[in-house]
Coordinates of C-alpha atoms in Angstrom, one line a residue:
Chain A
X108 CA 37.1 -17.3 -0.1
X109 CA 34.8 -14.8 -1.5
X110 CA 31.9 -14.0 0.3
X111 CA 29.1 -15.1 -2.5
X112 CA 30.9 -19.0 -2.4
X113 CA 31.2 -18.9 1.0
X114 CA 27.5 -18.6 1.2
X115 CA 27.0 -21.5 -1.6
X116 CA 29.4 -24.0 -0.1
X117 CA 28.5 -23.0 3.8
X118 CA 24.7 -23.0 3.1
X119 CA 22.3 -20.5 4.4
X120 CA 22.1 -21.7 8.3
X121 CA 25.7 -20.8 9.0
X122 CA 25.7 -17.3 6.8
X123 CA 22.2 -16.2 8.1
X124 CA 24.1 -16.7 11.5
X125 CA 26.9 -14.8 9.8
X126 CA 24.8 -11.8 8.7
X127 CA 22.6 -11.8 11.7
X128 CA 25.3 -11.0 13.8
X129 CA 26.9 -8.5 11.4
X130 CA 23.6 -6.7 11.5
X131 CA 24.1 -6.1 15.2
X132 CA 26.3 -4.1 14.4
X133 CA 25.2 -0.7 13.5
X134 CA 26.8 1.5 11.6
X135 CA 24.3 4.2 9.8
X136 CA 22.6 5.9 13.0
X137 CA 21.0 9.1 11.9
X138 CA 20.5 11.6 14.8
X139 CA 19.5 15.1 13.9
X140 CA 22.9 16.9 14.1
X141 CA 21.3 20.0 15.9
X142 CA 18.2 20.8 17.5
X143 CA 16.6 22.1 14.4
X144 CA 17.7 19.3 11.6
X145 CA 16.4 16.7 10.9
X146 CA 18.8 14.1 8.4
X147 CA 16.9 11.7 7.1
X148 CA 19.9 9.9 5.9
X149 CA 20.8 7.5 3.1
X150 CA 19.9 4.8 0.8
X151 CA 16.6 2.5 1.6
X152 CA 16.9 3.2 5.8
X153 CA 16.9 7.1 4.3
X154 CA 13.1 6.5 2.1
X155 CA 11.8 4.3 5.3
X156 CA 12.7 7.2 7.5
X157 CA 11.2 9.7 4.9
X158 CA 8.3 7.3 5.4
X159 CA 8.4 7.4 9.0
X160 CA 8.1 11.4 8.8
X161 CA 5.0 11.2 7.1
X162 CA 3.3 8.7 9.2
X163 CA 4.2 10.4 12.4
X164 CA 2.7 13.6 10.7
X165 CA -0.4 11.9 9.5
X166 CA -0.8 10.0 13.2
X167 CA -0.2 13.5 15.3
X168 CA -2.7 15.3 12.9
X169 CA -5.4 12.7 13.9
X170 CA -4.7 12.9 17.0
X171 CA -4.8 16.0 17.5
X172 CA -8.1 16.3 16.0
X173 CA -9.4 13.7 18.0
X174 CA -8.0 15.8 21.5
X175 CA -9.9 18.7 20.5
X176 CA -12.7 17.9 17.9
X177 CA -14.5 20.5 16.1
X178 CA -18.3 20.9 17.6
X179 CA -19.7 20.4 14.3
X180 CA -18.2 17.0 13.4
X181 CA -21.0 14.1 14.1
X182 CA -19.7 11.3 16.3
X183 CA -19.7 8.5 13.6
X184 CA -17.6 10.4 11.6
X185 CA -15.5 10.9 14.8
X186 CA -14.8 7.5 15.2
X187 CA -14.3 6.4 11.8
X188 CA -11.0 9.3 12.8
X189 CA -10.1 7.3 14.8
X190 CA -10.1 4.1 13.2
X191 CA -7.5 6.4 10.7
X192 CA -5.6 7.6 13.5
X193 CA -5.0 3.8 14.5
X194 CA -3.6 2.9 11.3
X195 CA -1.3 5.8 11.2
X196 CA -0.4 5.1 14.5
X197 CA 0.3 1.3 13.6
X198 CA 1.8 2.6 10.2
X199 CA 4.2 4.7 12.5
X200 CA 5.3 2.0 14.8
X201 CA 6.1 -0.4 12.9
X202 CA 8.3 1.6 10.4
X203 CA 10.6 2.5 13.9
X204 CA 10.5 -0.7 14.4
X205 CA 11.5 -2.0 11.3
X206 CA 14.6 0.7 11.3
X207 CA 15.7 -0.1 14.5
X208 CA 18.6 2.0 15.6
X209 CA 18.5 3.8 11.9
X210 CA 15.2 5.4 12.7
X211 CA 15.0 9.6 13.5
X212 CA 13.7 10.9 16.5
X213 CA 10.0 11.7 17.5
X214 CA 9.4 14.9 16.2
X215 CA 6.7 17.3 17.3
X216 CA 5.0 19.1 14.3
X217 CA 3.4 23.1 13.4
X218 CA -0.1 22.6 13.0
X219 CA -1.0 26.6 13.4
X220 CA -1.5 27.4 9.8
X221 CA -4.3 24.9 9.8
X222 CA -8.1 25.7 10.3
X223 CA -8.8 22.6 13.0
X224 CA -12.1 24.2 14.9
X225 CA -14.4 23.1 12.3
X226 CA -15.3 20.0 10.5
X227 CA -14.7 21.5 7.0
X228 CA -11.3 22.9 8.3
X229 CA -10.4 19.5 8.9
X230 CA -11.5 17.3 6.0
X231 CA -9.5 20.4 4.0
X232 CA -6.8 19.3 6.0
X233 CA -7.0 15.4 6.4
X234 CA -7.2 15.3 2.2
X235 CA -4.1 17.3 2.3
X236 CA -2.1 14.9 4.2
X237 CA -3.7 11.5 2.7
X238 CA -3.3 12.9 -0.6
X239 CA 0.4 13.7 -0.1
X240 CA 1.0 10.6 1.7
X241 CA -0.1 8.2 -1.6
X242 CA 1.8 10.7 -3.7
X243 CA 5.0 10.3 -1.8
X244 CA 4.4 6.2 -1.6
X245 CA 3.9 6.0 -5.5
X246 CA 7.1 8.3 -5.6
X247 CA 8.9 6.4 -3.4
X248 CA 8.8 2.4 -4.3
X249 CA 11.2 2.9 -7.1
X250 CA 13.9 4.2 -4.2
X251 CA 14.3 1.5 -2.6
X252 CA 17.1 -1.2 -3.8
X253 CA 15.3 -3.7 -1.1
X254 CA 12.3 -5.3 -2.5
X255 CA 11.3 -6.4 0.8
X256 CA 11.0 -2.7 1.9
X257 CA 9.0 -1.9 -1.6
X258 CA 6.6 -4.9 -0.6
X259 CA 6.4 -3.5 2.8
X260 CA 5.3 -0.1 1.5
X261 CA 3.2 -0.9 -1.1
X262 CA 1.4 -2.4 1.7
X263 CA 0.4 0.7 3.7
X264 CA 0.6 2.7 0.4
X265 CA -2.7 1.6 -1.1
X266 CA -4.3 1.7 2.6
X267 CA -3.3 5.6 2.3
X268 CA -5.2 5.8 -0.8
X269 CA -8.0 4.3 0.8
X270 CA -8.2 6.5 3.5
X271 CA -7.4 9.6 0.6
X272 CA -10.9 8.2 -1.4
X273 CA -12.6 8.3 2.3
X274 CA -11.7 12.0 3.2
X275 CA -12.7 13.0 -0.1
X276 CA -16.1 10.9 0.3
X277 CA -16.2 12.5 3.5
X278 CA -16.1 16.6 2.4
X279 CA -18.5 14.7 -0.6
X280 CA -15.5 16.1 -2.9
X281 CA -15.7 14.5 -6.7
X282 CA -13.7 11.3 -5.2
X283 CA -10.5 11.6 -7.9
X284 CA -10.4 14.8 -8.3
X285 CA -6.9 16.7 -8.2
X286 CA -5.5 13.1 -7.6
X287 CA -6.1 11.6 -10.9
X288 CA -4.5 13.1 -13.8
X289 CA -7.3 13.5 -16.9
X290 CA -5.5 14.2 -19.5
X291 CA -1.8 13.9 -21.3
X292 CA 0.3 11.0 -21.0
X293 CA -0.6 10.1 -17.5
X294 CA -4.1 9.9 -17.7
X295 CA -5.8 7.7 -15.0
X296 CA -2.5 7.7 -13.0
X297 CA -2.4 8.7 -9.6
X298 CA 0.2 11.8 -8.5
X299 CA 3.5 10.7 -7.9
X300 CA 6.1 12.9 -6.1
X301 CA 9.7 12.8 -5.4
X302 CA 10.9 13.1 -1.7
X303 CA 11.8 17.0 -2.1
X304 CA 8.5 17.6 -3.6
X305 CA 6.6 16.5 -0.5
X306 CA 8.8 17.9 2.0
X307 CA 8.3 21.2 0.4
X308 CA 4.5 20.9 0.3
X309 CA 4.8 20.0 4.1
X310 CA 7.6 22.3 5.0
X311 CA 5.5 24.6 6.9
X312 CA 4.0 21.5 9.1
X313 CA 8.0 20.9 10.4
X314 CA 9.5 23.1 13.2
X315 CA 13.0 22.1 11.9
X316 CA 14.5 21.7 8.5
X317 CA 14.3 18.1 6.7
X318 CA 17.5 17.1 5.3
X319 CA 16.4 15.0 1.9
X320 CA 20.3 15.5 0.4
X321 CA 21.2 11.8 1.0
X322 CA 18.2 9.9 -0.2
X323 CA 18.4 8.4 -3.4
X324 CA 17.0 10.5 -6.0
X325 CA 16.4 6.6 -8.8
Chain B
X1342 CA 18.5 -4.5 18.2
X1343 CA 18.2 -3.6 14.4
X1344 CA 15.9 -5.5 12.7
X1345 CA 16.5 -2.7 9.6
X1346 CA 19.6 -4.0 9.2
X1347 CA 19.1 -8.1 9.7
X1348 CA 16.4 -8.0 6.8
X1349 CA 18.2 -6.1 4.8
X1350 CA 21.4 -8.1 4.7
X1351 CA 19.3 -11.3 4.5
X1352 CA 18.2 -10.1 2.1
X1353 CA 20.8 -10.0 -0.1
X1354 CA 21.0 -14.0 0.0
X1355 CA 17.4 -14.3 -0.2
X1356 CA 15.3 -11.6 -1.9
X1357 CA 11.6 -13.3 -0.6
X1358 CA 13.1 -13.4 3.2
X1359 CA 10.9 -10.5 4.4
X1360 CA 7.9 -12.7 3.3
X1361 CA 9.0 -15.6 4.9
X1362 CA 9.8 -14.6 8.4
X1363 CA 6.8 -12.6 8.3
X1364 CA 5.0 -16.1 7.8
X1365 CA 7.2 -18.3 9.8
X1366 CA 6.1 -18.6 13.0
X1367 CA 9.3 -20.0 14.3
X1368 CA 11.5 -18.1 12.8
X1369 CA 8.7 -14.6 13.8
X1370 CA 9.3 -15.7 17.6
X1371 CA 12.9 -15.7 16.6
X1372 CA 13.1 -12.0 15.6
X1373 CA 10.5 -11.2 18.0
X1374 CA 13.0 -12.6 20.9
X1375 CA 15.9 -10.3 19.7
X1376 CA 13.7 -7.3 19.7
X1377 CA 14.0 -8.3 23.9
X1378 CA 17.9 -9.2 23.2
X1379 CA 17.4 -12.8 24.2
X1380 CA 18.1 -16.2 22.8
X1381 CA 20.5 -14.5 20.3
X1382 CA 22.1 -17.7 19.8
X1383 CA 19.3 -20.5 18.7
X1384 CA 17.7 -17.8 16.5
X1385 CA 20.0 -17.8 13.1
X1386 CA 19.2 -21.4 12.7
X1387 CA 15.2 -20.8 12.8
X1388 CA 15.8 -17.7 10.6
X1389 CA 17.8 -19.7 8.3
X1390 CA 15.4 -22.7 8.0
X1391 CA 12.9 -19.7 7.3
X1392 CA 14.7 -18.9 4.1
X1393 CA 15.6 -22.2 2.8
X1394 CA 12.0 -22.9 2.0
X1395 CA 10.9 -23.0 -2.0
X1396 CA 10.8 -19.2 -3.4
X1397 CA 7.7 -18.2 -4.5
X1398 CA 5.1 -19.9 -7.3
X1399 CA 4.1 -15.9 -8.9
X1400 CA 4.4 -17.7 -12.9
X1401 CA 5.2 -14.2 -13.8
X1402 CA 8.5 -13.3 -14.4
X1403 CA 9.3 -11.1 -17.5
X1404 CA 8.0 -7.1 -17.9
X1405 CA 5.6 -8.6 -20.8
X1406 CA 4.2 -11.1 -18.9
X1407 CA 3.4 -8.6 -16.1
X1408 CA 2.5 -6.2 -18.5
X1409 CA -0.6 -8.5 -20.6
X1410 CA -1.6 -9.9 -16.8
X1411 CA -2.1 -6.2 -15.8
X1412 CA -3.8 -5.8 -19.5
X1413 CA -6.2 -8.3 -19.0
X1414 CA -7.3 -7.1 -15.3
X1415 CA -7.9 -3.8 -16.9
X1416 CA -10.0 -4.6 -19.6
X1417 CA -12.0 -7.1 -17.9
X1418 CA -12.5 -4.0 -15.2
X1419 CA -13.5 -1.5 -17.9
X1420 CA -15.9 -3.9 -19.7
X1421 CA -17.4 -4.4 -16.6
X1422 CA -17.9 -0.8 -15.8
X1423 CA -18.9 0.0 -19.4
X1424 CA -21.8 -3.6 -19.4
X1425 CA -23.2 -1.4 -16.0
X1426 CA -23.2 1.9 -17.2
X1427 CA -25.2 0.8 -20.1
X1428 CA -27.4 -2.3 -18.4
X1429 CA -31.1 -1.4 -18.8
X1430 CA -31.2 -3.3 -15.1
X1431 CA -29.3 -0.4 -13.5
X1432 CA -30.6 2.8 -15.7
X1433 CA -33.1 3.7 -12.3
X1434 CA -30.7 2.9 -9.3
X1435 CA -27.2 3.6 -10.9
X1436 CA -27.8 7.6 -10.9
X1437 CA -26.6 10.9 -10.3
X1438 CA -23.6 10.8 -8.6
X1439 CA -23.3 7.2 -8.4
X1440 CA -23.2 7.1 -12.2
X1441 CA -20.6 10.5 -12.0
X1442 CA -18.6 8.2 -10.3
X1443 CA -18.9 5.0 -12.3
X1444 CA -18.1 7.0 -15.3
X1445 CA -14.8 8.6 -13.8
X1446 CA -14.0 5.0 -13.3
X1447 CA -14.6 3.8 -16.4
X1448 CA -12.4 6.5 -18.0
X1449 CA -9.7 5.4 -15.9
X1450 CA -9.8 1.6 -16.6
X1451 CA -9.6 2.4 -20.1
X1452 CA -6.8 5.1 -19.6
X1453 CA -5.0 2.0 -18.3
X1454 CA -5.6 -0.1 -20.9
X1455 CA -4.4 2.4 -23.4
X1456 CA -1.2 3.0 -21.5
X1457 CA -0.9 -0.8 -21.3
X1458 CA -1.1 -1.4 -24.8
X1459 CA 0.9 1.2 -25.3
X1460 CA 3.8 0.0 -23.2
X1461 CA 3.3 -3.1 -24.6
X1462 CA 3.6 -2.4 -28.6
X1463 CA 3.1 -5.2 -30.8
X1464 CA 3.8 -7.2 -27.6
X1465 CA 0.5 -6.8 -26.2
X1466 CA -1.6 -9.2 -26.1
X1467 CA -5.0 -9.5 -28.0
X1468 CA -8.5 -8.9 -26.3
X1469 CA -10.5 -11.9 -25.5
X1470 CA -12.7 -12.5 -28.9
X1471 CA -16.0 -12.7 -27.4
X1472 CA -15.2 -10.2 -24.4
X1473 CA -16.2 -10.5 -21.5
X1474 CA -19.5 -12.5 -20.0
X1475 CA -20.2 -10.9 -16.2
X1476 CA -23.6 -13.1 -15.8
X1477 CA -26.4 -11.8 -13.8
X1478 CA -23.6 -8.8 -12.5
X1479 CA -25.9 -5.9 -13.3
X1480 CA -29.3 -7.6 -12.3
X1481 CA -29.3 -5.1 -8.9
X1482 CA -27.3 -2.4 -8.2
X1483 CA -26.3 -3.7 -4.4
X1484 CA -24.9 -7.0 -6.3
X1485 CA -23.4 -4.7 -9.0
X1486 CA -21.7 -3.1 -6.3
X1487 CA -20.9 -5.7 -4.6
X1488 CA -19.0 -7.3 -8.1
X1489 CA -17.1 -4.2 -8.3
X1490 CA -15.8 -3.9 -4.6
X1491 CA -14.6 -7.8 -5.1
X1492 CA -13.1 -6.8 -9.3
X1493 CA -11.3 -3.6 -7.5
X1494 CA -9.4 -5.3 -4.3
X1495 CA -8.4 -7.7 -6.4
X1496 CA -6.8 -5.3 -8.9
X1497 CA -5.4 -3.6 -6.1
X1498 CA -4.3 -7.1 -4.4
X1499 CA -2.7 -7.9 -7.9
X1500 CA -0.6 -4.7 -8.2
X1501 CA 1.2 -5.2 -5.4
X1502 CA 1.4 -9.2 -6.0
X1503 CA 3.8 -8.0 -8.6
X1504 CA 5.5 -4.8 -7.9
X1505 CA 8.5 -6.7 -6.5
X1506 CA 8.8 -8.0 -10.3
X1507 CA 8.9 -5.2 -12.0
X1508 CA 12.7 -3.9 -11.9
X1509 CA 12.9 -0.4 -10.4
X1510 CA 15.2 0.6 -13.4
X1511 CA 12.7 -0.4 -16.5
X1512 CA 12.3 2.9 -18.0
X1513 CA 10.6 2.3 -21.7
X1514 CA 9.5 4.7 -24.2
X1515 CA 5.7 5.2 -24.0
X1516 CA 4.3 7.6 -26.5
X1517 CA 7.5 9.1 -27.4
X1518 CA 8.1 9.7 -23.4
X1519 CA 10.7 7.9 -21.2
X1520 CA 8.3 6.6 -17.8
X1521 CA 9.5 4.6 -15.1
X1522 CA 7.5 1.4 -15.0
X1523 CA 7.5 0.6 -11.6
X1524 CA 5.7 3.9 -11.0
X1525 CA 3.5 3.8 -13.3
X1526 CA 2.4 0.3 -11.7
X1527 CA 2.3 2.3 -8.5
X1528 CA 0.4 4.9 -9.5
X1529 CA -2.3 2.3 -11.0
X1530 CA -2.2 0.6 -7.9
X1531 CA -3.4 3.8 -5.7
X1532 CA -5.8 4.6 -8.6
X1533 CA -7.4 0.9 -7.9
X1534 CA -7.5 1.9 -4.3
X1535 CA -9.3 4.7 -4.5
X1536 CA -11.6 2.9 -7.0
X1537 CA -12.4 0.0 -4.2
X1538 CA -12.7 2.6 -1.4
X1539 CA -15.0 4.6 -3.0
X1540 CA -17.2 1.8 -4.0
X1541 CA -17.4 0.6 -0.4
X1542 CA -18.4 4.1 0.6
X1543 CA -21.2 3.4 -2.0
X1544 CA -22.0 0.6 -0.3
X1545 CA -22.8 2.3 2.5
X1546 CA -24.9 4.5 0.9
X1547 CA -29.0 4.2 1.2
X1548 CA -29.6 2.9 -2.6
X1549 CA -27.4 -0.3 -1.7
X1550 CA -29.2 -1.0 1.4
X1551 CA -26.8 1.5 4.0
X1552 CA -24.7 -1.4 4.6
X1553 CA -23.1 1.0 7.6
X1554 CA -20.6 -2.7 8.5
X1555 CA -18.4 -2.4 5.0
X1556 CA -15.6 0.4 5.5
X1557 CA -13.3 1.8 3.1
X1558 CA -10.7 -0.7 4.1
X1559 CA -10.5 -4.2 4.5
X1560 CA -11.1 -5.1 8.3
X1561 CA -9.7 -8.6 8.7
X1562 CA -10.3 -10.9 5.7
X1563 CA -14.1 -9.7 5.7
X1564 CA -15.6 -10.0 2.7
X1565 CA -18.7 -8.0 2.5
X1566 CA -20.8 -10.5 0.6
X1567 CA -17.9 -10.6 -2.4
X1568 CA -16.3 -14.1 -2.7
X1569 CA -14.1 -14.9 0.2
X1570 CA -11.3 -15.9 -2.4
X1571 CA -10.6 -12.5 -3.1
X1572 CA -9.7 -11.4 0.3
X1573 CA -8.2 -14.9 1.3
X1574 CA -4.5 -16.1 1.3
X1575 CA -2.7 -16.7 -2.2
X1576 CA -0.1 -19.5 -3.4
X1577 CA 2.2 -19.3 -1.5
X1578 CA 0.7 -18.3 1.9
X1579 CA 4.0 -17.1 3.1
X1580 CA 3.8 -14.7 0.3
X1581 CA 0.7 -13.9 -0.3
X1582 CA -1.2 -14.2 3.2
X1583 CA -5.0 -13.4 3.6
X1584 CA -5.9 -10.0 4.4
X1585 CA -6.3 -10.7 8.0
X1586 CA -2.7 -11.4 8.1
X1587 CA -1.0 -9.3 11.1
X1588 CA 2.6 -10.7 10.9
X1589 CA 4.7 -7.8 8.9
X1590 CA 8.3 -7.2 8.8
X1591 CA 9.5 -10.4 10.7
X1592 CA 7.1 -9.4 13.9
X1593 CA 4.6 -12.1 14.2
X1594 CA 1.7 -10.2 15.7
X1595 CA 1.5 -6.7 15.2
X1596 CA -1.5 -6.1 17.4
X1597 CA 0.6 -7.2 20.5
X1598 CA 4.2 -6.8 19.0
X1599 CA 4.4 -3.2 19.0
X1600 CA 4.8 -2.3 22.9
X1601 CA 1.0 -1.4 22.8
X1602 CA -2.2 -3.3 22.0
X1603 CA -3.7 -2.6 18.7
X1604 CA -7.1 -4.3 17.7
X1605 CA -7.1 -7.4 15.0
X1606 CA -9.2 -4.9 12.9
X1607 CA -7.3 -2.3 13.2
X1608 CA -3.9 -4.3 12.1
X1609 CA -5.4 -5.7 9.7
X1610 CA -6.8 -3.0 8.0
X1611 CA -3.5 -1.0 7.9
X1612 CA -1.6 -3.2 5.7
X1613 CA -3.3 -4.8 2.6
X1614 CA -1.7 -7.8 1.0
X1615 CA -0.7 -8.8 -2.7
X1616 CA -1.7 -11.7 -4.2
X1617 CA 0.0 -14.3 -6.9
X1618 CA -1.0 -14.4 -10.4
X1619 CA -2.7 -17.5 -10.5
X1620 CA -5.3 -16.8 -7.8
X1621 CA -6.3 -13.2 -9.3
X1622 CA -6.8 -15.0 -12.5
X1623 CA -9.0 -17.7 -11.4
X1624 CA -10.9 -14.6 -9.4
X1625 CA -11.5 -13.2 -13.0
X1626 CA -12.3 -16.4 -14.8
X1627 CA -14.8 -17.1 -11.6
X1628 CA -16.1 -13.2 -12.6
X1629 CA -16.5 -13.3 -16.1
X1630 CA -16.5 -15.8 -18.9
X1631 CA -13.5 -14.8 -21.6

């Protein structure tokens, strides 16, 4: 009996018990093959990992600012960081959780080409990393074949964006600016980039090389 | 333990199933019991009486339909902005770079709608004869404001009601260019986004009354004086929960489900939630008169 008919005569109680036992089973671990790589793997576990990159980078940036703040950055706005620093925290957590044994390690990340001793050095900073985080959601939805997983990141995708508009608010930057295209066919869109894109613009935050090769590119 | 792998071969009988365990409280304790690696046995039959429930009542189903739904949002939004911008009512608060601001957003509404329309061909659907009627909207620039934050979370909440409708393959000529439609909706979405958090920053702001409690994001289901509708749960609630909901990805409390205690506000505000068709567009008809 094919599998599809099996489902339609058994009904869904006996395959869900079928499938949850099959998924068990575990058959796409990604583990970085050396110290310095970093795979992100394949298909939609791949694009959640990719995911789960960029919030562990956006949660270690916070709190790292928040360990060592710079003298001129008023308490209010100090713990409005760390309201962001708890979403990317929660963001991060519950992407490894969703991925189970799929997910890649805890990395640790390069933050020395950053300017993190005063206030302006880090709203530069924090807009850099919100800003690349929404362009790698808006990038990203279309990768995945689940559209449980594109519900799930559309989700924290537009909470990015809200925290992008805040940062900008923040450095009292023109809030769309650079993010918002103004002219040409994509006017009033927001940046969109593909996997290789970001990791390039973030490849000097990562102490290892990021493996993109297996990701789904459509 | 892989929950990864359980939803996504689920899936594959029942494309909704993420939504309903997330919502399911019996089927959540379920998932959240294997996480431990107990009570592996009784938990396929709650999961499966999870995702035997009625799919979804979105009435949107075709790229067009989506498409004019998303059209209407957009030119109700842009009226709006355009009715402010030139409401004698708001000519002395609604300056500097308040009005900067309102502008930008303005353009970008109607950069939507023109992309819309364009998508859309001689499928669009025409604009409401008599436009749109926002009431006593512009009287003060607080409850101005406060119109706008409600008008941009529900765009956003409407995007993502529908991006799991749009197939990820729909790539139509727009303007003599091939664009991938799902992205585009995307890259609205994130547009609305930073629309509705920099509104609520102007909220904060002295001219609307330094209301220091509103926050870029959406802390439970508070509504900030904007009609609770638009930041409660949709049809269906498994679907579409309220934005206070804190059950994602088949855990049924992420504030203690994660191995460390997270605050309700805090969960909350790091996921928003989509909502169904038919309650955005009773938010608009309750809005505006078209």
């Amino acid at each position: 009996m094919r599998r599809r008919s099996f489902f339609q005569v058994a009904g869904a109680t006996v395959a869900a018990s079928t499938l949850v036992l099959a998924g068990c089973k575990d058959t796409e671990v990604v583990q970085p093959t050396t110290t310095n790589v970093l795979n992100l793997g394949s298909n939609d576990a791949g694009v959640l990992n990719y995911a789960y990159l960029l919030e562990q980078l956006e949660a270690a940036f916070y709190q790292k600012v928040l360990d060592t703040p710079p003298a001129d950055m008023p308490k209010e706005e100090l713990a409005l960081f760390t309201e962001l620093r708890d979403h990317e925290v929660i963001h991060r957590e519950y992407l490894k959780e969703l991925l189970g044994a799929n997910a890649i390690p805890t990395v640790e990340f390069d933050f020395t080409s950053l300017t993190l001793t005063t206030r302006a050095g880090v709203l530069a900073a924090a807009r850099t990393f919100e800003d690349l985080g929404v362009a790698a959601y808006n990038g990203a939805g279309k990768l995945f074949t689940s559209k449980a997983f594109l519900v799930a990141a559309g989700k924290i995708a537009s909470v990015e964006a809200r925290h992008a508009a805040f940062i900008h608010d923040l450095a009292q930057a023109p809030a769309f600016t650079g993010v918002v295209e103004t002219s040409g066919r994509y006017t009033g869109m927001a940046t969109a980039l593909t996997p290789l894109q970001v990791i390039e613009a973030a490849v000097k935050f990562f102490p290892f090389t990021v493996i993109t090769s297996g990701l789904p590119t459509a | 333990m892989n929950l990864f792998k359980i939803i996504a071969e689920l899936e594959k009988v029942d494309p909704e199933v993420m939504d309903r365990l997330s919502h399911r409280r019996s089927a959540l304790s379920a998932l959240g019991d294997f996480s431990k690696k107990m009570a592996l046995a009784a938990a396929p039959i709650a999961v499966g009486s999870a995702f035997n429930k009625a799919m979804g009542q979105n009435t949107l189903t075709d790229a067009n339909g989506i498409l004019n739904y998303a059209l209407l949002l957009e030119r109700l939004e842009y009226s709006f902005y355009d009715q402010a911008l030139k409401a004698a009512t708001l000519t002395g608060t609604l300056t500097g770079a308040a009005r900067t601001a309102i502008e930008t957003i303005r353009a970008h509404e109607l950069a939507h709608v023109n992309l819309l329309t364009a998508a859309l061909g001689s499928n669009a659907a025409p604009a409401p004869a008599n436009g749109f009627d926002f009431g006593s909207a512009f009287a003060t620039y607080p409850g101005f404001l406060t119109v706008a934050q409600a008008l941009e979370d529900t765009g956003v909440r409407a995007y993502k009601g529908q991006a799991g409708n749009i197939p990820r393959t729909l790539n139509p000529t727009v303007g003599g260019a091939v664009v991938n439609l799902l992205t585009v909706a995307l890259q609205i979405h994130s547009v609305e986004a930073r629309h509705a958090a920099h509104i609520r920053y102007m909220r904060r702001g002295a001219t609307a009354g330094a209301q220091s409690t509103i926050f870029p994001w959406i802390n439970n289901a508070d509504a900030n004086g904007a009609p609770a509708v638009v930041y409660g749960a949709g049809n269906p609630v498994a679907t579409f929960p309220a934005e206070s909901n804190l059950a994602q990805g088949g855990i049924s409390n992420l504030a203690t489900g994660l191995g460390t205690t997270y605050t309700v506000e805090d969960v909350s505000a790091a996921f928003d939630e989509g909502l169904d068709n038919t309650t955005v567009t009773a938010i608009a008809r309750a809005t505006a008169t078209f």
